[in-house]
Structures are given as structure tokens and as C-alpha cells.
PDB file of C-alpha atoms in Angstrom:
ATOM      1  CA  MET A  22       0.000   0.000   0.000  1.00 93.00           C
ATOM      2  CA  LEU A  23       1.242   3.488  -0.848  1.00 98.00           C
ATOM      3  CA  GLU A  24       1.584   5.879   2.071  1.00 98.00           C
ATOM      4  CA  ASN A  25       2.507   9.469   2.962  1.00 98.00           C
ATOM      5  CA  ILE A  26      -0.366  10.876   0.877  1.00 98.00           C
ATOM      6  CA  PHE A  27      -0.981  14.619   1.212  1.00 99.00           C
ATOM      7  CA  ASP A  28      -4.265  15.553  -0.459  1.00 99.00           C
ATOM      8  CA  SER A  29      -3.596  19.229  -1.049  1.00 98.00           C
ATOM      9  CA  HIS A  30      -7.201  20.086  -1.975  1.00 98.00           C
ATOM     10  CA  ALA A  31     -10.371  18.339  -0.801  1.00 98.00           C
ATOM     11  CA  HIS A  32     -14.008  19.257  -0.095  1.00 98.00           C
ATOM     12  CA  TYR A  33     -15.259  17.092   2.762  1.00 98.00           C
ATOM     13  CA  ALA A  34     -17.846  19.721   3.676  1.00 98.00           C
ATOM     14  CA  ASP A  35     -19.628  18.786   0.447  1.00 97.00           C
ATOM     15  CA  SER A  36     -23.064  17.189   0.775  1.00 97.00           C
ATOM     16  CA  ALA A  37     -21.752  14.125  -1.090  1.00 98.00           C
ATOM     17  CA  PHE A  38     -20.203  13.086   2.237  1.00 98.00           C
ATOM     18  CA  ASP A  39     -23.215  13.762   4.462  1.00 98.00           C
ATOM     19  CA  ASP A  40     -24.088  10.072   4.904  1.00 98.00           C
ATOM     20  CA  ASP A  41     -20.665   8.790   5.969  1.00 98.00           C
ATOM     21  CA  ARG A  42     -18.332  11.767   6.514  1.00 98.00           C
ATOM     22  CA  GLU A  43     -17.206  10.874  10.029  1.00 98.00           C
ATOM     23  CA  GLN A  44     -16.618   7.205   9.211  1.00 98.00           C
ATOM     24  CA  LEU A  45     -14.641   8.043   6.068  1.00 98.00           C
ATOM     25  CA  LEU A  46     -12.476  10.657   7.759  1.00 98.00           C
ATOM     26  CA  ALA A  47     -11.733   8.300  10.637  1.00 98.00           C
ATOM     27  CA  GLU A  48     -10.561   5.610   8.180  1.00 98.00           C
ATOM     28  CA  LEU A  49      -8.412   7.629   5.770  1.00 98.00           C
ATOM     29  CA  PRO A  50      -5.171   7.511   7.813  1.00 98.00           C
ATOM     30  CA  SER A  51      -5.287   3.699   7.680  1.00 98.00           C
ATOM     31  CA  LYS A  52      -5.351   4.002   3.875  1.00 98.00           C
ATOM     32  CA  GLY A  53      -2.069   5.871   3.675  1.00 98.00           C
ATOM     33  CA  VAL A  54      -3.417   9.415   3.966  1.00 98.00           C
ATOM     34  CA  TYR A  55      -0.992  11.540   5.988  1.00 98.00           C
ATOM     35  CA  ARG A  56      -2.465  15.051   5.603  1.00 98.00           C
ATOM     36  CA  VAL A  57      -5.490  16.685   3.960  1.00 99.00           C
ATOM     37  CA  MET A  58      -6.085  20.340   3.162  1.00 99.00           C
ATOM     38  CA  LEU A  59      -9.764  21.307   3.062  1.00 98.00           C
ATOM     39  CA  ALA A  60     -10.571  24.057   0.570  1.00 98.00           C
ATOM     40  CA  SER A  61     -13.565  26.314   1.226  1.00 98.00           C
ATOM     41  CA  SER A  62     -16.102  27.627  -1.256  1.00 97.00           C
ATOM     42  CA  SER A  63     -18.030  29.999   1.038  1.00 97.00           C
ATOM     43  CA  VAL A  64     -18.076  31.393   4.567  1.00 97.00           C
ATOM     44  CA  GLU A  65     -20.339  28.461   5.497  1.00 97.00           C
ATOM     45  CA  ASP A  66     -17.767  26.000   4.146  1.00 96.00           C
ATOM     46  CA  THR A  67     -15.059  27.851   6.006  1.00 98.00           C
ATOM     47  CA  SER A  68     -16.849  27.282   9.306  1.00 98.00           C
ATOM     48  CA  VAL A  69     -17.426  23.554   8.663  1.00 98.00           C
ATOM     49  CA  ASN A  70     -13.862  23.016   7.481  1.00 98.00           C
ATOM     50  CA  SER A  71     -12.472  24.846  10.478  1.00 98.00           C
ATOM     51  CA  ASP A  72     -14.432  22.524  12.770  1.00 98.00           C
ATOM     52  CA  LEU A  73     -13.240  19.416  10.903  1.00 98.00           C
ATOM     53  CA  SER A  74      -9.624  20.543  11.132  1.00 98.00           C
ATOM     54  CA  GLN A  75      -9.950  20.856  14.886  1.00 98.00           C
ATOM     55  CA  LYS A  76     -11.564  17.434  15.201  1.00 98.00           C
ATOM     56  CA  TYR A  77      -9.022  15.441  13.142  1.00 98.00           C
ATOM     57  CA  ASP A  78      -5.283  15.767  13.759  1.00 98.00           C
ATOM     58  CA  TYR A  79      -4.312  15.087  10.138  1.00 98.00           C
ATOM     59  CA  ILE A  80      -6.715  17.623   8.614  1.00 98.00           C
ATOM     60  CA  TYR A  81      -5.932  21.292   7.932  1.00 99.00           C
ATOM     61  CA  ALA A  82      -8.170  23.909   6.345  1.00 98.00           C
ATOM     62  CA  ALA A  83      -8.263  26.938   4.092  1.00 98.00           C
ATOM     63  CA  ALA A  84     -10.712  29.835   4.486  1.00 98.00           C
ATOM     64  CA  GLY A  85     -12.166  31.634   1.511  1.00 98.00           C
ATOM     65  CA  VAL A  86     -14.899  32.296  -1.022  1.00 98.00           C
ATOM     66  CA  HIS A  87     -15.071  30.649  -4.456  1.00 97.00           C
ATOM     67  CA  PRO A  88     -15.963  32.878  -7.441  1.00 96.00           C
ATOM     68  CA  GLU A  89     -19.261  31.021  -7.946  1.00 94.00           C
ATOM     69  CA  SER A  90     -20.326  32.250  -4.484  1.00 95.00           C
ATOM     70  CA  VAL A  91     -19.880  35.878  -5.513  1.00 94.00           C
ATOM     71  CA  ASP A  92     -23.626  36.649  -5.567  1.00 93.00           C
ATOM     72  CA  THR A  93     -24.455  34.976  -2.233  1.00 94.00           C
ATOM     73  CA  ASN A  94     -21.461  36.215  -0.288  1.00 94.00           C
ATOM     74  CA  PRO A  95     -22.162  38.284   2.871  1.00 96.00           C
ATOM     75  CA  GLU A  96     -20.815  41.825   2.875  1.00 96.00           C
ATOM     76  CA  ASN A  97     -18.662  41.149   5.940  1.00 97.00           C
ATOM     77  CA  TYR A  98     -16.972  38.060   4.476  1.00 97.00           C
ATOM     78  CA  ILE A  99     -13.462  39.444   4.964  1.00 98.00           C
ATOM     79  CA  GLU A 100     -14.160  40.012   8.637  1.00 98.00           C
ATOM     80  CA  ILE A 101     -15.540  36.465   8.985  1.00 97.00           C
ATOM     81  CA  ILE A 102     -12.594  34.876   7.195  1.00 98.00           C
ATOM     82  CA  GLU A 103     -10.025  36.878   9.132  1.00 98.00           C
ATOM     83  CA  ARG A 104     -11.661  36.069  12.465  1.00 98.00           C
ATOM     84  CA  THR A 105     -11.801  32.354  11.617  1.00 98.00           C
ATOM     85  CA  VAL A 106      -8.140  32.308  10.622  1.00 98.00           C
ATOM     86  CA  LYS A 107      -7.046  34.042  13.811  1.00 97.00           C
ATOM     87  CA  ASN A 108      -9.121  31.692  15.983  1.00 98.00           C
ATOM     88  CA  ASN A 109      -7.781  28.470  14.447  1.00 98.00           C
ATOM     89  CA  PRO A 110      -4.049  27.882  13.905  1.00 98.00           C
ATOM     90  CA  LYS A 111      -4.845  24.907  11.644  1.00 98.00           C
ATOM     91  CA  ILE A 112      -6.141  27.238   8.930  1.00 98.00           C
ATOM     92  CA  ARG A 113      -3.082  27.562   6.723  1.00 98.00           C
ATOM     93  CA  ALA A 114      -4.332  29.138   3.484  1.00 98.00           C
ATOM     94  CA  ILE A 115      -6.876  31.432   1.860  1.00 98.00           C
ATOM     95  CA  GLY A 116      -8.951  29.602  -0.710  1.00 97.00           C
ATOM     96  CA  GLU A 117     -10.241  28.555  -2.876  1.00 98.00           C
ATOM     97  CA  ILE A 118     -10.342  31.909  -4.611  1.00 98.00           C
ATOM     98  CA  GLY A 119     -10.072  32.977  -8.214  1.00 98.00           C
ATOM     99  CA  LEU A 120     -12.023  33.371 -11.434  1.00 98.00           C
ATOM    100  CA  ASP A 121     -14.525  31.129 -13.211  1.00 97.00           C
ATOM    101  CA  TYR A 122     -15.865  32.146 -16.623  1.00 96.00           C
ATOM    102  CA  HIS A 123     -17.263  28.720 -17.499  1.00 93.00           C
ATOM    103  CA  TYR A 124     -20.871  29.585 -16.696  1.00 90.00           C
ATOM    104  CA  GLU A 125     -22.805  32.663 -17.770  1.00 84.00           C
ATOM    105  CA  GLY A 126     -24.451  34.805 -15.133  1.00 80.00           C
ATOM    106  CA  PHE A 127     -21.516  35.540 -12.820  1.00 85.00           C
ATOM    107  CA  ASP A 128     -20.340  39.151 -13.066  1.00 93.00           C
ATOM    108  CA  ARG A 129     -16.657  39.086 -14.021  1.00 96.00           C
ATOM    109  CA  ASP A 130     -15.880  42.435 -12.426  1.00 96.00           C
ATOM    110  CA  LYS A 131     -17.379  41.261  -9.133  1.00 97.00           C
ATOM    111  CA  GLN A 132     -15.389  38.032  -9.359  1.00 97.00           C
ATOM    112  CA  ALA A 133     -12.182  40.015  -9.871  1.00 98.00           C
ATOM    113  CA  GLU A 134     -12.975  42.243  -6.896  1.00 98.00           C
ATOM    114  CA  LEU A 135     -13.640  39.181  -4.721  1.00 98.00           C
ATOM    115  CA  PHE A 136     -10.405  37.560  -5.912  1.00 98.00           C
ATOM    116  CA  CYS A 137      -8.261  40.647  -5.366  1.00 98.00           C
ATOM    117  CA  ARG A 138      -9.626  41.417  -1.924  1.00 98.00           C
ATOM    118  CA  GLN A 139      -8.860  37.887  -0.753  1.00 98.00           C
ATOM    119  CA  LEU A 140      -5.378  38.048  -2.267  1.00 98.00           C
ATOM    120  CA  GLU A 141      -4.844  41.219  -0.260  1.00 98.00           C
ATOM    121  CA  LEU A 142      -6.071  39.489   2.894  1.00 98.00           C
ATOM    122  CA  ALA A 143      -3.710  36.565   2.283  1.00 98.00           C
ATOM    123  CA  GLY A 144      -0.841  39.027   2.008  1.00 98.00           C
ATOM    124  CA  GLU A 145      -1.863  40.755   5.239  1.00 98.00           C
ATOM    125  CA  LEU A 146      -2.103  37.400   7.054  1.00 98.00           C
ATOM    126  CA  GLU A 147       1.033  36.011   5.389  1.00 98.00           C
ATOM    127  CA  LEU A 148      -0.806  32.942   4.133  1.00 98.00           C
ATOM    128  CA  PRO A 149      -0.583  31.080   0.811  1.00 98.00           C
ATOM    129  CA  VAL A 150      -3.558  31.046  -1.543  1.00 99.00           C
ATOM    130  CA  ILE A 151      -5.402  28.253  -3.335  1.00 98.00           C
ATOM    131  CA  VAL A 152      -6.350  29.575  -6.773  1.00 98.00           C
ATOM    132  CA  HIS A 153      -9.256  28.378  -8.906  1.00 98.00           C
ATOM    133  CA  SER A 154      -9.112  29.341 -12.580  1.00 97.00           C
ATOM    134  CA  ARG A 155     -11.520  28.011 -15.190  1.00 97.00           C
ATOM    135  CA  ASP A 156     -11.731  29.466 -18.692  1.00 96.00           C
ATOM    136  CA  ALA A 157     -10.087  32.598 -17.278  1.00 96.00           C
ATOM    137  CA  THR A 158      -6.364  32.082 -17.809  1.00 97.00           C
ATOM    138  CA  GLU A 159      -5.500  35.543 -19.130  1.00 97.00           C
ATOM    139  CA  ASP A 160      -7.247  37.452 -16.344  1.00 98.00           C
ATOM    140  CA  THR A 161      -6.029  35.044 -13.658  1.00 98.00           C
ATOM    141  CA  LEU A 162      -2.402  35.477 -14.731  1.00 98.00           C
ATOM    142  CA  ARG A 163      -2.792  39.249 -14.924  1.00 98.00           C
ATOM    143  CA  ILE A 164      -4.049  39.409 -11.340  1.00 98.00           C
ATOM    144  CA  LEU A 165      -1.456  36.946 -10.030  1.00 98.00           C
ATOM    145  CA  LYS A 166       1.314  39.003 -11.632  1.00 98.00           C
ATOM    146  CA  LYS A 167      -0.014  42.053  -9.803  1.00 98.00           C
ATOM    147  CA  TYR A 168      -0.097  40.436  -6.343  1.00 98.00           C
ATOM    148  CA  HIS A 169       2.660  37.777  -6.573  1.00 98.00           C
ATOM    149  CA  PRO A 170       1.134  35.512  -3.903  1.00 98.00           C
ATOM    150  CA  ILE A 171       2.613  32.354  -2.475  1.00 98.00           C
ATOM    151  CA  GLY A 172       0.302  29.447  -3.285  1.00 98.00           C
ATOM    152  CA  VAL A 173      -1.019  26.957  -5.787  1.00 98.00           C
ATOM    153  CA  VAL A 174      -3.128  27.005  -8.928  1.00 98.00           C
ATOM    154  CA  HIS A 175      -5.204  23.939  -8.218  1.00 98.00           C
ATOM    155  CA  CYS A 176      -6.883  21.397 -10.502  1.00 97.00           C
ATOM    156  CA  PHE A 177      -4.627  22.530 -13.297  1.00 97.00           C
ATOM    157  CA  SER A 178      -5.924  21.925 -16.816  1.00 89.00           C
ATOM    158  CA  GLY A 179      -4.011  24.557 -18.767  1.00 94.00           C
ATOM    159  CA  SER A 180      -1.135  24.349 -21.203  1.00 97.00           C
ATOM    160  CA  ALA A 181       2.503  23.646 -20.463  1.00 97.00           C
ATOM    161  CA  GLU A 182       3.230  27.255 -21.381  1.00 97.00           C
ATOM    162  CA  THR A 183       0.729  28.531 -18.804  1.00 98.00           C
ATOM    163  CA  ALA A 184       2.193  26.190 -16.199  1.00 98.00           C
ATOM    164  CA  GLU A 185       5.626  27.630 -16.881  1.00 98.00           C
ATOM    165  CA  GLU A 186       4.297  31.185 -16.366  1.00 98.00           C
ATOM    166  CA  ILE A 187       2.805  30.182 -13.020  1.00 98.00           C
ATOM    167  CA  ILE A 188       6.070  28.528 -11.972  1.00 98.00           C
ATOM    168  CA  ARG A 189       7.968  31.715 -12.847  1.00 98.00           C
ATOM    169  CA  LEU A 190       5.706  33.541 -10.383  1.00 98.00           C
ATOM    170  CA  GLY A 191       6.999  31.204  -7.674  1.00 98.00           C
ATOM    171  CA  MET A 192       3.742  29.290  -7.334  1.00 98.00           C
ATOM    172  CA  TYR A 193       2.899  25.591  -7.267  1.00 98.00           C
ATOM    173  CA  ILE A 194       0.712  23.551  -9.632  1.00 98.00           C
ATOM    174  CA  GLY A 195      -1.871  21.049  -8.361  1.00 98.00           C
ATOM    175  CA  PHE A 196      -2.976  18.051 -10.449  1.00 98.00           C
ATOM    176  CA  THR A 197      -6.011  15.836  -9.927  1.00 98.00           C
ATOM    177  CA  GLY A 198      -7.189  12.448 -11.146  1.00 98.00           C
ATOM    178  CA  VAL A 199      -7.621  14.057 -14.572  1.00 97.00           C
ATOM    179  CA  LEU A 200      -4.058  12.869 -15.229  1.00 98.00           C
ATOM    180  CA  THR A 201      -5.446   9.330 -15.524  1.00 98.00           C
ATOM    181  CA  PHE A 202      -8.182  10.204 -18.053  1.00 97.00           C
ATOM    182  CA  ARG A 203      -7.908   9.081 -21.667  1.00 94.00           C
ATOM    183  CA  ASN A 204      -8.095  12.652 -22.974  1.00 93.00           C
ATOM    184  CA  ALA A 205      -5.465  13.998 -20.549  1.00 95.00           C
ATOM    185  CA  LYS A 206      -2.748  14.754 -23.111  1.00 95.00           C
ATOM    186  CA  LYS A 207      -2.736  18.486 -22.341  1.00 96.00           C
ATOM    187  CA  ALA A 208      -2.548  17.908 -18.589  1.00 96.00           C
ATOM    188  CA  LEU A 209       0.249  15.361 -19.031  1.00 97.00           C
ATOM    189  CA  ARG A 210       2.278  17.810 -21.133  1.00 97.00           C
ATOM    190  CA  ALA A 211       1.789  20.407 -18.407  1.00 98.00           C
ATOM    191  CA  LEU A 212       2.910  17.890 -15.780  1.00 98.00           C
ATOM    192  CA  GLU A 213       6.123  17.302 -17.732  1.00 97.00           C
ATOM    193  CA  ALA A 214       6.803  21.052 -17.617  1.00 97.00           C
ATOM    194  CA  VAL A 215       6.398  21.368 -13.840  1.00 98.00           C
ATOM    195  CA  PRO A 216       9.605  20.947 -11.789  1.00 98.00           C
ATOM    196  CA  ASN A 217       9.314  18.323  -9.073  1.00 98.00           C
ATOM    197  CA  ASP A 218       9.699  20.930  -6.334  1.00 98.00           C
ATOM    198  CA  ARG A 219       6.602  22.816  -7.571  1.00 98.00           C
ATOM    199  CA  LEU A 220       4.281  19.823  -7.955  1.00 98.00           C
ATOM    200  CA  LEU A 221       1.257  19.055  -5.756  1.00 98.00           C
ATOM    201  CA  LEU A 222      -1.311  16.257  -5.978  1.00 98.00           C
ATOM    202  CA  GLU A 223      -4.948  16.629  -4.995  1.00 98.00           C
ATOM    203  CA  THR A 224      -8.334  15.010  -5.377  1.00 98.00           C
ATOM    204  CA  ASP A 225     -10.701  18.010  -5.454  1.00 98.00           C
ATOM    205  CA  CYS A 226     -12.974  15.346  -3.965  1.00 98.00           C
ATOM    206  CA  PRO A 227     -15.791  14.446  -4.227  1.00 98.00           C
ATOM    207  CA  TYR A 228     -15.009  15.315  -7.859  1.00 97.00           C
ATOM    208  CA  MET A 229     -12.341  14.202 -10.339  1.00 96.00           C
ATOM    209  CA  ALA A 230     -12.034  10.568  -9.257  1.00 98.00           C
ATOM    210  CA  PRO A 231      -9.169   8.920 -11.159  1.00 98.00           C
ATOM    211  CA  VAL A 232      -9.486   5.883 -13.387  1.00 98.00           C
ATOM    212  CA  PRO A 233     -10.640   3.212 -12.466  1.00 97.00           C
ATOM    213  CA  PHE A 234     -13.110   5.139 -10.264  1.00 98.00           C
ATOM    214  CA  ARG A 235     -14.018   7.850 -12.771  1.00 97.00           C
ATOM    215  CA  GLY A 236     -17.635   8.911 -12.356  1.00 95.00           C
ATOM    216  CA  ASN A 237     -17.794   7.792  -8.719  1.00 98.00           C
ATOM    217  CA  ARG A 238     -17.323   9.814  -5.564  1.00 98.00           C
ATOM    218  CA  CYS A 239     -13.664  10.506  -4.955  1.00 98.00           C
ATOM    219  CA  ASP A 240     -11.769  10.470  -1.658  1.00 98.00           C
ATOM    220  CA  SER A 241      -8.188  11.203  -0.616  1.00 98.00           C
ATOM    221  CA  SER A 242      -6.980   7.599  -0.737  1.00 98.00           C
ATOM    222  CA  MET A 243      -7.493   7.601  -4.520  1.00 98.00           C
ATOM    223  CA  ILE A 244      -4.527   9.937  -4.992  1.00 98.00           C
ATOM    224  CA  ALA A 245      -2.492   6.717  -5.146  1.00 98.00           C
ATOM    225  CA  TYR A 246      -3.763   6.208  -8.727  1.00 98.00           C
ATOM    226  CA  THR A 247      -2.922   9.776  -9.721  1.00 98.00           C
ATOM    227  CA  ALA A 248       0.548   9.325  -8.226  1.00 98.00           C
ATOM    228  CA  GLU A 249       1.088   6.206 -10.308  1.00 98.00           C
ATOM    229  CA  LYS A 250       0.309   8.110 -13.510  1.00 98.00           C
ATOM    230  CA  ALA A 251       2.468  11.062 -12.495  1.00 98.00           C
ATOM    231  CA  ALA A 252       5.296   8.654 -11.690  1.00 98.00           C
ATOM    232  CA  GLU A 253       5.021   7.098 -15.138  1.00 98.00           C
ATOM    233  CA  ILE A 254       5.447  10.534 -16.753  1.00 97.00           C
ATOM    234  CA  LYS A 255       8.249  11.628 -14.412  1.00 98.00           C
ATOM    235  CA  GLY A 256      10.189   8.350 -14.553  1.00 98.00           C
ATOM    236  CA  MET A 257       9.897   7.717 -10.834  1.00 98.00           C
ATOM    237  CA  THR A 258       8.011   5.425  -8.485  1.00 98.00           C
ATOM    238  CA  ALA A 259       4.589   6.385  -7.167  1.00 98.00           C
ATOM    239  CA  GLN A 260       5.929   6.455  -3.612  1.00 98.00           C
ATOM    240  CA  GLU A 261       8.709   8.837  -4.649  1.00 98.00           C
ATOM    241  CA  ILE A 262       6.098  11.141  -6.196  1.00 98.00           C
ATOM    242  CA  LEU A 263       4.004  11.020  -3.029  1.00 98.00           C
ATOM    243  CA  ASN A 264       7.013  11.770  -0.848  1.00 98.00           C
ATOM    244  CA  ILE A 265       7.977  14.751  -3.015  1.00 98.00           C
ATOM    245  CA  THR A 266       4.480  16.198  -3.250  1.00 98.00           C
ATOM    246  CA  THR A 267       3.920  15.779   0.486  1.00 98.00           C
ATOM    247  CA  GLU A 268       7.094  17.723   1.266  1.00 98.00           C
ATOM    248  CA  ASN A 269       6.042  20.399  -1.234  1.00 98.00           C
ATOM    249  CA  ALA A 270       2.601  20.754   0.350  1.00 98.00           C
ATOM    250  CA  LYS A 271       4.054  20.880   3.853  1.00 98.00           C
ATOM    251  CA  ARG A 272       6.448  23.629   2.776  1.00 98.00           C
ATOM    252  CA  MET A 273       3.815  25.678   0.975  1.00 98.00           C
ATOM    253  CA  TYR A 274       1.219  25.387   3.756  1.00 98.00           C
ATOM    254  CA  ASN A 275       3.866  25.795   6.476  1.00 97.00           C
ATOM    255  CA  ILE A 276       2.972  22.487   8.127  1.00 97.00           C
ATOM    256  CA  ILE A 277       5.635  20.684  10.125  1.00 82.00           C
TER     257      ILE A 277
END
């Protein structure tokens, strides 16, 4: 069994885990999972994730508002996030934050304002950021070049050239089970372009389950399959990939 798995981006506050969340989280360490970072999509998520991080030793959390929550976000969200961070030392990042142009109906200017304000907060709190970018590469890069945050662009699906730009900014790149998909040629080329010391693995669970679980609910133990594919591309063993990506995540999130 592979071990030392650090799932750098998971969503265990999601309703997909309502029926068995506590049982699953209690079992994950026995399946090789060493650490998990919970990403938040809203102030409500932030509260749940903060509680989970305090309940389970191996779980840490991020606080933040996803761009798709831009229209339902309370006006005092910065105050809520900042207070939560200061009250819980296991919150080690701001996120997930960013831009999402995939769906119509979300005001892009409001998304950018939400993104920038949280980048500013991360700078004030000296925390890394977890960045979401979908169909918004140009604007995401423009904003990242303005703020130069420490952090990761998660669930990366862009080109090798975009990955190289992100690396030049000093950031990390997170890959999901998409690496195992048949149509993953673009993601695999991007993986080749990412130096080992800037590579993270994640599930984005309950989404993005790797082959052979594609289409099912994902959990952190399934990173083993993503690691095997990454190892194939990098010419290493899966355990070596897991050891490297765990050290990278610990360094970025400042976790001993």
C-alpha cells in the first residue's frame, strides 16, 4: 500500500459526504493518507472546514470564497474569514479563490474584486492562496502578476506554457485524477513542464475521481492512482512522487 499521501485540496464539507463523513475521515489515515487540506467555497464551508480541522489531527483547512459564491457572499466576508483564521491555527491558506468564466451569469468584475480582496487578505495574514481558474487564464495570470502571492493554482488543466508562467511567479501547480483520463494529453504535457519541487497532488474530492473510479465519488486515498500516472510521466516510483508532493505541500502550507 502506498503511504505518505498529502491531499492538497479536498471538499469534505460537500453534501456528497453527508451520509458517511465521520466514518470516512476516521478511516483515511489507515489508507495511507498523511495530511489533507480542506478548501472552502463559502463562509459556510469555512466554518465547517475549520471545525473538521480541529476534530481530526491530520486535517488542515483553508478559508475563503469561491468565485461562484460571488452573488451569495455576505458583505462582511473578509471580517468572517479573518476572524476564523485568527481563531484556528490549523487554517493555513486562503482559498479557494479565483475566477470562473465557465458559466454565464456571474459578473466578471465582481469576481475580480472578490479575488483581489482575498489576495490582499492573504498578504496581510502572510498565508498562501489556493487559486481556482476556469476558462479565465488571461485574467487570472494578470491578477497573479499584480499580487505575486505564495500558493497553488489547483486542478490545473491549462497548457505547459501557462504552467511555466505560473512557476515563474513562484507558485505551485496542483494536479487531480484528470491525469489518468484518456483525454489527458494536455494535462500530461503540463505535468512534464512542472519541476518536481513545484508539484502538488490533490483530489478536489468528491469530484475528479481517477481511473478506475471515474464517475464515482472521490476520496483522498485515490490519490495513489494519480501518483502512479504522475510517476510514469516523471520516470519515478509512485511512492517517490508522493514523498515529493507531500514535502512540497508541507512547505507551501507551512505544516511541520
